[in-house]
CSV table of C-alpha atoms in Angstrom, one decimal:
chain,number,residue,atom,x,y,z
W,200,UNK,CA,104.3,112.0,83.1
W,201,UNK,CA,105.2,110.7,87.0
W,202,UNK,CA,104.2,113.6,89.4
W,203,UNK,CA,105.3,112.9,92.6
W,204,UNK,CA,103.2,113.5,95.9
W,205,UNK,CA,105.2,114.4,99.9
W,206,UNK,CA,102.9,114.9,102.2
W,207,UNK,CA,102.6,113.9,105.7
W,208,UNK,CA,98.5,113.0,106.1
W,209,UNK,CA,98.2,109.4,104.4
W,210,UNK,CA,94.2,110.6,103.9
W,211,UNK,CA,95.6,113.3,101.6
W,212,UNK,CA,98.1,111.5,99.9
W,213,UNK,CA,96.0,108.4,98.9
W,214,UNK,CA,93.2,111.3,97.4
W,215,UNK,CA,95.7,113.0,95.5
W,216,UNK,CA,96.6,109.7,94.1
W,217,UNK,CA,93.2,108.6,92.8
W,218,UNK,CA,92.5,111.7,91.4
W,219,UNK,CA,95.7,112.0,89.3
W,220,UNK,CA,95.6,108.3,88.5
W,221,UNK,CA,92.5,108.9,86.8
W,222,UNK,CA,93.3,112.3,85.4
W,223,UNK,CA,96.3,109.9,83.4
W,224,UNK,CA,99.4,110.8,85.8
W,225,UNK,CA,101.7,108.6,87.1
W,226,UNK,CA,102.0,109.3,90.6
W,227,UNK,CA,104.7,108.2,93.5
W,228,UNK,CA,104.0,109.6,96.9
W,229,UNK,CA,106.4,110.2,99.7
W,230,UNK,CA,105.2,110.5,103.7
W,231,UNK,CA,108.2,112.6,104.3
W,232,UNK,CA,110.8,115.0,102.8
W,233,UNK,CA,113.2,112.6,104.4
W,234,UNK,CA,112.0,109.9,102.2
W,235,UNK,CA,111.4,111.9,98.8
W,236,UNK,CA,115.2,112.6,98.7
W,237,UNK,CA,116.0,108.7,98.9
W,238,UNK,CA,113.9,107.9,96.0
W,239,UNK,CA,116.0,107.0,92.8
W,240,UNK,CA,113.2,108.0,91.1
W,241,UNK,CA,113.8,111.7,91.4
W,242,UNK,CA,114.9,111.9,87.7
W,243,UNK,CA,111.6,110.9,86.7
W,244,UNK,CA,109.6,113.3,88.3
W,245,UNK,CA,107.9,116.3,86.1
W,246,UNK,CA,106.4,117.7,88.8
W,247,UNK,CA,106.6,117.7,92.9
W,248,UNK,CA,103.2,117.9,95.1
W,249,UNK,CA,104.8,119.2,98.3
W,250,UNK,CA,103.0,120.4,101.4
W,251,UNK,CA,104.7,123.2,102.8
W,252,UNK,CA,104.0,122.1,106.6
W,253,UNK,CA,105.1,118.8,107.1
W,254,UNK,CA,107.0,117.3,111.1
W,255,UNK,CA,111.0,117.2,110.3
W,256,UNK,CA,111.6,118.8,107.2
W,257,UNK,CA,109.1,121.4,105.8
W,258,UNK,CA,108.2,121.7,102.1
W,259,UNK,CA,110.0,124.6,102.1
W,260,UNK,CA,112.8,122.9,103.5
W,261,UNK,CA,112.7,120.6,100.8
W,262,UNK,CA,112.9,122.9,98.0
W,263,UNK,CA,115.3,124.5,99.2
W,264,UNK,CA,117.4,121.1,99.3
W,265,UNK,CA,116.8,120.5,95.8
W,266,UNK,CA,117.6,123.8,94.8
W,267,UNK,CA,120.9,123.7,97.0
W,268,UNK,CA,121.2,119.6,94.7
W,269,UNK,CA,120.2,121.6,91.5
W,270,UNK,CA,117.4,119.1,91.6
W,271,UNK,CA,114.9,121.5,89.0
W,272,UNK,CA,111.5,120.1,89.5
W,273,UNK,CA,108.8,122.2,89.0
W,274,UNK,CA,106.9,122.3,92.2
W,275,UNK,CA,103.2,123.2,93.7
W,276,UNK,CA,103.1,123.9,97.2
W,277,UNK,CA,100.0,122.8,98.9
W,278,UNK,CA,98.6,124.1,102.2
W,279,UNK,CA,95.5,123.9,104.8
W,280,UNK,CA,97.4,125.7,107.5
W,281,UNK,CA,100.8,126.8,107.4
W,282,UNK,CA,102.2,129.9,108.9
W,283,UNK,CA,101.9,133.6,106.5
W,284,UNK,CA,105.7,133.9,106.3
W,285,UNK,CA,105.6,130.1,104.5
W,286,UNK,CA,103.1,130.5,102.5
W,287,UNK,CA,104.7,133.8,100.9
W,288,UNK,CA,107.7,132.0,100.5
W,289,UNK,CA,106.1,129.1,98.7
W,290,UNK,CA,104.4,131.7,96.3
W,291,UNK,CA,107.4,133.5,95.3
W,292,UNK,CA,109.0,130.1,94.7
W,293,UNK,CA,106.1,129.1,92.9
W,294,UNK,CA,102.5,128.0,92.7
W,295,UNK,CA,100.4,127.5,95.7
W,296,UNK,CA,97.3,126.0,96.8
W,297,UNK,CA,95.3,126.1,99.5
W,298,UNK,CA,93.4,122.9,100.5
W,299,UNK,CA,90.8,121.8,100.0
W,300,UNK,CA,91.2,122.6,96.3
W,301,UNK,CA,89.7,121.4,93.2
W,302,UNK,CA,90.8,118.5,91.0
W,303,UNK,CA,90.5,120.9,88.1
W,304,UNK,CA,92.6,123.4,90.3
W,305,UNK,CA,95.2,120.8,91.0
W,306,UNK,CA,95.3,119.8,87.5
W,307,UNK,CA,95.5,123.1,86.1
W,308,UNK,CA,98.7,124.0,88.6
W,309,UNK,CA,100.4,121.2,87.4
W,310,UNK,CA,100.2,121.8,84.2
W,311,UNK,CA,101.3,125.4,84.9
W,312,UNK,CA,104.4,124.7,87.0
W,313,UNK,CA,105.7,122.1,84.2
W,314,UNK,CA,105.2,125.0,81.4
W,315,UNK,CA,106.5,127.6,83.7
């Protein structure tokens, strides 16, 4: 299953990385928005790791792109910081976490957002 990670803080992408590597994930990670909707990889993906507070485009931003593409990837927002109004907007679109969170946490919401 290839679960893809866009998040703009290299330290949080390579973490994310180890942990679902060894939780049995194939992972991809993207530094941007920008650079998540070049990948030809998209119809791959299973689930999206997207931080909602990212420079450029947000995550919110983003998932709003794909839903404009009908891109349907099942998506956990993540956050450490983002404004209220985004995080309410993540949770209605979704699942939501607020770092730091748990690997069982993580690995739990992923597994929700692809049964969901």
């Amino acid at each position: 299953m290839l679960v893809a990670i866009v998040d703009d803080d290299a330290v949080v992408r390579e973490s994310l990385l180890d942990l679902l590597e060894v939780s049995g994930y194939s992972v991809v990670t993207f530094a941007s928005a920008a650079d998540f909707l070049e990948s030809s990889r998209i119809p791959e993906m299973r689930c999206l790791l997207l931080d909602i507070s990212m420079p450029g485009m947000s995550g919110i931003d983003l998932y709003k792109e794909l839903k404009r593409r009908k891109i349907a990837i099942p998506v956990v927002f993540m956050t450490g910081h983002a404004q209220e109004a985004l995080i309410n907007e993540a949770k209605r679109a979704g699942i939501c976490l607020f770092k730091p969170f748990a690997g069982a946490e993580l690995r739990r919401a992923i597994e929700t957002a692809i049964e969901i």
